[in-house]
Amino acid sequence: MQQRERLRDENKRIRQPSCRMNDDEYQLLTRAAAVCNMSVASFLAHAALKAAGDLDRTAAEIAAQREVHNELFAMRRHLGHIGNNLNQVAKAINSGADVPYAEAVLGAVQRATQRVDSFIQHYLDTERRTG
């Protein structure tokens, strides 16, 4: 892993604001930071500075973006599960076993593909209307 470039003295972060969170909020924060491969402090600073730099956005736009991120992560998890099932089917077929659940797995793949396509189309349509 490449080490992050150090900030010059004039850009060095010396202020350390604090905030309080409940356990669920903190777990959500630590998971988000981990997904972004960032420390909790860096993630907080990045997110707060992004929000502070874009004060013209409405709460509805921010909520919509949060929904987009939630849906993307849900699709990613779902596709991972389906991928595991598909690998099991392929392994069974390659070993000559009977795979009665193959059609169900392929159906799940097709439904997941449609979900992704539908989400992307909805997202693009929304961006065109608001962009």
XYZ file of N, CA, C and O in Angstrom:
524
model
N 0.838 -1.171 0.000
C 0.000 0.000 0.000
C 0.888 1.241 0.000
O 1.846 1.328 0.746
N 0.531 2.205 -0.826
C 1.317 3.425 -0.956
C 1.004 4.353 0.213
O -0.153 4.548 0.586
N 2.041 4.938 0.791
C 1.858 5.834 1.920
C 1.370 7.191 1.432
O 1.789 7.678 0.385
N 0.464 7.787 2.201
C -0.099 9.077 1.869
C 0.971 10.158 1.995
O 1.797 10.135 2.894
N 0.938 11.102 1.067
C 1.890 12.209 1.109
C 1.576 13.099 2.309
O 0.425 13.413 2.591
N 2.590 13.497 3.042
C 2.418 14.336 4.226
C 2.055 15.760 3.817
O 2.533 16.276 2.805
N 1.215 16.393 4.640
C 0.828 17.772 4.378
C 1.973 18.714 4.720
O 2.713 18.483 5.679
N 2.123 19.778 3.937
C 3.109 20.801 4.277
C 2.649 21.486 5.546
O 1.472 21.470 5.904
N 3.580 22.129 6.237
C 3.265 22.747 7.526
C 2.068 23.694 7.455
O 1.221 23.692 8.336
N 1.985 24.506 6.383
C 0.875 25.466 6.312
C -0.466 24.773 6.064
O -1.509 25.341 6.309
N -0.449 23.536 5.557
C -1.678 22.782 5.315
C -1.933 21.706 6.370
O -2.924 21.000 6.297
N -1.050 21.583 7.310
C -1.169 20.540 8.313
C -2.412 20.777 9.166
O -2.692 21.893 9.580
N -3.123 19.730 9.425
C -4.343 19.827 10.222
C -3.977 19.837 11.702
O -3.474 18.846 12.230
N -4.238 20.953 12.347
C -3.897 21.069 13.763
C -5.137 21.164 14.644
O -5.059 20.972 15.849
N -6.275 21.476 14.076
C -7.520 21.567 14.830
C -8.118 20.173 14.983
O -8.052 19.369 14.067
N -8.715 19.931 16.131
C -9.276 18.611 16.387
C -10.682 18.752 16.978
O -10.882 18.631 18.183
N -11.672 19.016 16.123
C -13.045 19.124 16.632
C -13.525 17.753 17.107
O -12.979 16.720 16.712
N -14.532 17.756 17.943
C -15.061 16.467 18.393
C -16.575 16.465 18.240
O -17.211 17.514 18.168
N -17.124 15.291 18.186
C -18.575 15.138 18.131
C -18.945 13.850 18.859
O -18.099 12.974 19.056
N -20.182 13.763 19.248
C -20.658 12.577 19.960
C -21.537 11.762 19.031
O -22.271 12.309 18.224
N -21.434 10.435 19.168
C -22.233 9.515 18.363
C -22.687 8.374 19.244
O -21.992 8.011 20.191
N -23.821 7.772 18.863
C -24.202 6.557 19.562
C -23.458 5.385 18.914
O -22.746 5.560 17.913
N -23.590 4.204 19.463
C -22.840 3.048 18.963
C -23.158 2.734 17.504
O -22.257 2.443 16.712
N -24.442 2.794 17.136
C -24.828 2.488 15.754
C -24.225 3.495 14.772
O -23.733 3.117 13.706
N -24.261 4.773 15.126
C -23.685 5.790 14.261
C -22.177 5.594 14.103
O -21.637 5.702 13.001
N -21.508 5.271 15.204
C -20.062 5.078 15.146
C -19.694 3.850 14.317
O -18.740 3.877 13.540
N -20.464 2.776 14.447
C -20.208 1.590 13.631
C -20.392 1.904 12.155
O -19.602 1.458 11.316
N -21.445 2.653 11.827
C -21.668 3.055 10.443
C -20.494 3.882 9.929
O -20.004 3.665 8.815
N -20.019 4.798 10.756
C -18.881 5.640 10.389
C -17.617 4.811 10.173
O -16.914 4.991 9.182
N -17.317 3.896 11.063
C -16.092 3.099 10.926
C -16.168 2.187 9.709
O -15.165 2.003 9.018
N -17.359 1.641 9.423
C -17.506 0.810 8.213
C -17.298 1.651 6.956
O -16.628 1.228 6.021
N -17.890 2.840 6.936
C -17.742 3.720 5.768
C -16.280 4.109 5.561
O -15.777 4.095 4.434
N -15.597 4.425 6.649
C -14.179 4.788 6.547
C -13.366 3.609 6.025
O -12.495 3.770 5.170
N -13.672 2.400 6.519
C -12.944 1.203 6.074
C -13.176 0.933 4.595
O -12.240 0.602 3.864
N -14.423 1.080 4.143
C -14.740 0.869 2.725
C -13.952 1.835 1.854
O -13.501 1.491 0.767
N -13.758 3.047 2.349
C -13.007 4.071 1.603
C -11.507 3.979 1.833
O -10.749 4.799 1.325
N -11.091 2.981 2.627
C -9.679 2.791 2.957
C -9.094 4.052 3.597
O -8.006 4.499 3.247
N -9.860 4.621 4.543
C -9.446 5.843 5.228
C -9.552 5.624 6.729
O -10.309 4.776 7.187
N -8.819 6.421 7.473
C -9.005 6.413 8.922
C -10.321 7.114 9.221
O -10.845 7.870 8.395
N -10.851 6.889 10.416
C -12.091 7.550 10.813
C -11.899 9.071 10.780
O -12.746 9.808 10.273
N -10.783 9.542 11.309
C -10.520 10.985 11.338
C -10.446 11.568 9.924
O -11.037 12.621 9.644
N -9.753 10.894 9.023
C -9.652 11.383 7.645
C -11.008 11.371 6.959
O -11.361 12.298 6.227
N -11.764 10.300 7.188
C -13.088 10.204 6.589
C -13.979 11.343 7.074
O -14.650 11.996 6.288
N -13.971 11.594 8.377
C -14.774 12.690 8.940
C -14.358 14.030 8.349
O -15.207 14.842 7.967
N -13.060 14.279 8.296
C -12.570 15.548 7.752
C -12.983 15.695 6.294
O -13.494 16.747 5.879
N -12.796 14.634 5.515
C -13.144 14.677 4.083
C -14.640 14.941 3.904
O -15.038 15.818 3.130
N -15.472 14.179 4.616
C -16.924 14.313 4.477
C -17.399 15.696 4.932
O -18.226 16.330 4.266
N -16.879 16.160 6.054
C -17.292 17.459 6.574
C -16.869 18.586 5.633
O -17.642 19.521 5.385
N -15.654 18.508 5.095
C -15.185 19.562 4.192
C -15.954 19.551 2.877
O -16.226 20.608 2.306
N -16.318 18.356 2.401
C -17.138 18.272 1.188
C -18.483 18.935 1.421
O -18.963 19.707 0.592
N -19.119 18.636 2.558
C -20.422 19.224 2.876
C -20.303 20.738 3.055
O -21.140 21.500 2.560
N -19.277 21.185 3.749
C -19.099 22.616 3.999
C -18.802 23.383 2.713
O -19.153 24.550 2.583
N -18.169 22.730 1.768
C -17.830 23.379 0.507
C -18.975 23.421 -0.483
O -18.861 24.009 -1.551
N -20.100 22.798 -0.159
C -21.225 22.717 -1.085
C -22.522 23.046 -0.351
O -23.436 22.237 -0.279
N -22.604 24.235 0.210
C -23.749 24.628 1.034
C -25.023 24.874 0.220
O -26.094 25.013 0.787
N -24.907 24.932 -1.098
C -26.084 25.166 -1.935
C -26.931 23.910 -2.122
O -28.064 24.000 -2.573
N -26.366 22.754 -1.805
C -27.138 21.516 -1.968
C -28.264 21.481 -0.949
O -28.114 21.879 0.188
N -29.379 20.968 -1.373
C -30.512 20.864 -0.457
C -30.433 19.560 0.312
O -29.742 18.622 -0.075
N -31.159 19.492 1.396
C -31.222 18.259 2.187
C -31.764 17.112 1.341
O -31.334 15.971 1.486
N -32.681 17.420 0.440
C -33.245 16.378 -0.420
C -32.185 15.786 -1.344
O -32.149 14.580 -1.572
N -31.307 16.645 -1.882
C -30.240 16.140 -2.745
C -29.277 15.253 -1.968
O -28.832 14.225 -2.454
N -28.951 15.672 -0.754
C -28.049 14.882 0.079
C -28.693 13.539 0.418
O -28.055 12.491 0.343
N -29.977 13.553 0.768
C -30.687 12.313 1.081
C -30.749 11.408 -0.142
O -30.575 10.191 -0.033
N -30.975 11.989 -1.317
C -31.033 11.194 -2.548
C -29.684 10.538 -2.819
O -29.620 9.367 -3.205
N -28.605 11.272 -2.591
C -27.280 10.703 -2.803
C -27.028 9.566 -1.814
O -26.452 8.542 -2.170
N -27.483 9.726 -0.582
C -27.331 8.674 0.420
C -28.089 7.422 -0.030
O -27.597 6.308 0.105
N -29.285 7.605 -0.593
C -30.052 6.470 -1.093
C -29.321 5.774 -2.238
O -29.328 4.547 -2.326
N -28.696 6.551 -3.103
C -27.921 5.970 -4.206
C -26.788 5.115 -3.656
O -26.591 3.975 -4.077
N -26.064 5.639 -2.681
C -24.951 4.886 -2.094
C -25.452 3.616 -1.406
O -24.865 2.544 -1.574
N -26.546 3.721 -0.670
C -27.103 2.544 -0.003
C -27.506 1.477 -1.012
O -27.258 0.290 -0.805
N -28.131 1.899 -2.094
C -28.552 0.939 -3.120
C -27.345 0.297 -3.793
O -27.331 -0.909 -4.036
N -26.316 1.076 -4.074
C -25.114 0.521 -4.697
C -24.460 -0.530 -3.794
O -24.053 -1.600 -4.255
N -24.359 -0.237 -2.494
C -23.764 -1.201 -1.577
C -24.633 -2.447 -1.447
O -24.118 -3.561 -1.373
N -25.957 -2.276 -1.443
C -26.858 -3.427 -1.372
C -26.716 -4.298 -2.619
O -26.668 -5.532 -2.527
N -26.627 -3.654 -3.788
C -26.450 -4.423 -5.027
C -25.115 -5.156 -5.016
O -25.036 -6.302 -5.460
N -24.092 -4.514 -4.519
C -22.769 -5.149 -4.466
C -22.804 -6.411 -3.603
O -22.283 -7.451 -3.986
N -23.433 -6.306 -2.425
C -23.555 -7.478 -1.550
C -24.364 -8.583 -2.235
O -23.984 -9.754 -2.210
N -25.476 -8.187 -2.838
C -26.350 -9.152 -3.511
C -25.608 -9.851 -4.648
O -25.691 -11.082 -4.801
N -24.888 -9.106 -5.447
C -24.132 -9.702 -6.548
C -23.035 -10.629 -6.029
O -22.746 -11.666 -6.646
N -22.444 -10.296 -4.910
C -21.444 -11.177 -4.306
C -22.042 -12.514 -3.904
O -21.455 -13.571 -4.148
N -23.241 -12.488 -3.307
C -23.915 -13.728 -2.916
C -24.255 -14.575 -4.149
O -24.040 -15.786 -4.169
N -24.779 -13.892 -5.158
C -25.134 -14.612 -6.385
C -23.891 -15.185 -7.045
O -23.905 -16.305 -7.552
N -22.804 -14.421 -7.042
C -21.551 -14.919 -7.621
C -21.072 -16.179 -6.925
O -20.612 -17.128 -7.576
N -21.196 -16.216 -5.595
C -20.830 -17.434 -4.861
C -21.698 -18.608 -5.288
O -21.196 -19.721 -5.506
N -23.000 -18.368 -5.404
C -23.912 -19.443 -5.827
C -23.588 -19.913 -7.241
O -23.607 -21.114 -7.524
N -23.283 -18.977 -8.115
C -22.954 -19.319 -9.499
C -21.662 -20.143 -9.557
O -21.576 -21.115 -10.322
N -20.682 -19.792 -8.736
C -19.444 -20.583 -8.675
C -19.717 -22.004 -8.191
O -19.117 -22.959 -8.690
N -20.624 -22.157 -7.227
C -20.985 -23.489 -6.743
C -21.651 -24.314 -7.840
O -21.376 -25.505 -7.983
N -22.515 -23.674 -8.611
C -23.169 -24.363 -9.732
C -22.121 -24.798 -10.750
O -22.124 -25.955 -11.210
N -21.224 -23.914 -11.110
C -20.187 -24.247 -12.099
C -19.316 -25.390 -11.599
O -19.002 -26.318 -12.369
N -18.944 -25.357 -10.341
C -18.112 -26.424 -9.772
C -18.844 -27.764 -9.818
O -18.270 -28.794 -10.193
N -20.135 -27.741 -9.462
C -20.922 -28.976 -9.469
C -21.072 -29.523 -10.887
O -20.912 -30.727 -11.125
N -21.360 -28.645 -11.836
C -21.529 -29.084 -13.231
C -20.210 -29.639 -13.766
O -20.193 -30.680 -14.424
N -19.103 -28.969 -13.474
C -17.799 -29.429 -13.949
C -17.395 -30.769 -13.342
O -16.602 -31.498 -13.942
N -17.931 -31.086 -12.176
C -17.608 -32.378 -11.564
C -18.589 -33.462 -11.996
O -18.503 -34.597 -11.536
N -19.543 -33.115 -12.865
C -20.493 -34.089 -13.391
C -21.713 -34.294 -12.513
O -22.516 -35.179 -12.772
N -21.893 -33.486 -11.485
C -23.032 -33.638 -10.572
C -24.298 -33.068 -11.195
O -24.247 -32.197 -12.061
N -25.412 -33.573 -10.730
C -26.713 -33.041 -11.120
C -26.940 -31.762 -10.308
O -26.715 -31.738 -9.103
N -27.364 -30.688 -10.978
C -27.531 -29.409 -10.303
C -28.973 -28.916 -10.501
O -29.253 -28.113 -11.379
N -29.890 -29.405 -9.646
C -31.298 -29.032 -9.826
C -31.572 -27.555 -9.527
O -32.577 -27.014 -9.991
N -30.691 -26.897 -8.810
C -30.913 -25.493 -8.453
C -30.250 -24.525 -9.435
O -30.270 -23.309 -9.218
N -29.692 -25.045 -10.524
C -29.000 -24.191 -11.491
C -29.936 -23.143 -12.088
O -29.564 -21.976 -12.229
N -31.164 -23.561 -12.420
C -32.110 -22.596 -13.004
C -32.446 -21.486 -12.022
O -32.583 -20.329 -12.410
N -32.563 -21.812 -10.750
C -32.868 -20.799 -9.734
C -31.730 -19.786 -9.630
O -31.963 -18.572 -9.523
N -30.492 -20.274 -9.675
C -29.342 -19.376 -9.595
C -29.271 -18.496 -10.833
O -29.046 -17.276 -10.729
N -29.488 -19.083 -12.007
C -29.460 -18.280 -13.237
C -30.587 -17.248 -13.242
O -30.414 -16.125 -13.727
N -31.735 -17.617 -12.689
C -32.840 -16.657 -12.549
C -32.454 -15.505 -11.639
O -32.787 -14.346 -11.899
N -31.739 -15.823 -10.557
C -31.277 -14.780 -9.642
C -30.289 -13.850 -10.337
O -30.313 -12.635 -10.118
N -29.426 -14.415 -11.165
C -28.479 -13.602 -11.929
C -29.239 -12.653 -12.852
O -28.937 -11.452 -12.923
N -30.252 -13.192 -13.530
C -31.039 -12.369 -14.444
C -31.782 -11.258 -13.693
O -31.786 -10.100 -14.122
N -32.376 -11.575 -12.545
C -33.083 -10.553 -11.762
C -32.114 -9.491 -11.243
O -32.427 -8.299 -11.236
N -30.934 -9.919 -10.829
C -29.932 -8.957 -10.336
C -29.489 -8.033 -11.466
O -29.321 -6.826 -11.260
N -29.295 -8.593 -12.639
C -28.914 -7.785 -13.798
C -29.989 -6.757 -14.107
O -29.692 -5.587 -14.371
N -31.240 -7.184 -14.047
C -32.344 -6.253 -14.297
C -32.393 -5.169 -13.226
O -32.658 -4.004 -13.522
N -32.113 -5.540 -11.972
C -32.107 -4.561 -10.876
C -31.021 -3.514 -11.113
O -31.255 -2.320 -10.944
N -29.834 -3.970 -11.493
C -28.739 -3.044 -11.762
C -29.090 -2.136 -12.937
O -28.931 -0.914 -12.860
N -29.593 -2.730 -14.015
C -29.967 -1.933 -15.187
C -31.040 -0.903 -14.843
O -30.957 0.256 -15.240
N -32.034 -1.326 -14.088
C -33.123 -0.434 -13.698
C -32.614 0.708 -12.821
O -32.981 1.867 -13.015
N -31.756 0.370 -11.879
C -31.208 1.394 -10.997
C -30.374 2.400 -11.784
O -30.510 3.614 -11.589
N -29.528 1.911 -12.653
C -28.682 2.808 -13.449
C -29.542 3.718 -14.321
O -29.292 4.922 -14.406
N -30.565 3.168 -14.948
C -31.444 3.985 -15.789
C -32.161 5.040 -14.960
O -32.238 6.212 -15.347
N -32.669 4.653 -13.788
C -33.334 5.607 -12.900
C -32.369 6.711 -12.474
O -32.717 7.894 -12.482
N -31.165 6.316 -12.132
C -30.146 7.290 -11.707
C -29.822 8.261 -12.837
O -29.776 9.478 -12.632
N -29.611 7.736 -14.038
C -29.286 8.596 -15.175
C -30.452 9.533 -15.521
O -30.226 10.716 -15.820
N -31.677 9.017 -15.453
C -32.852 9.857 -15.714
C -32.951 10.977 -14.688
O -33.244 12.127 -15.031
N -32.705 10.658 -13.428
C -32.747 11.658 -12.359
C -31.677 12.709 -12.571
O -31.908 13.907 -12.402
N -30.453 12.257 -12.932
C -29.359 13.199 -13.170
C -29.679 14.141 -14.323
O -29.357 15.323 -14.262
N -30.297 13.621 -15.369
C -30.646 14.474 -16.512
C -31.665 15.541 -16.119
O -31.600 16.680 -16.564
N -32.639 15.157 -15.276
C -33.673 16.106 -14.843
C -33.112 17.168 -13.916
O -33.527 18.314 -13.967
N -32.183 16.787 -13.045
C -31.679 17.728 -12.049
C -30.379 18.390 -12.485
O -29.995 19.396 -11.912
N -29.677 17.755 -13.426
C -28.359 18.243 -13.807
C -28.424 19.358 -14.746
O -27.802 20.302 -14.881
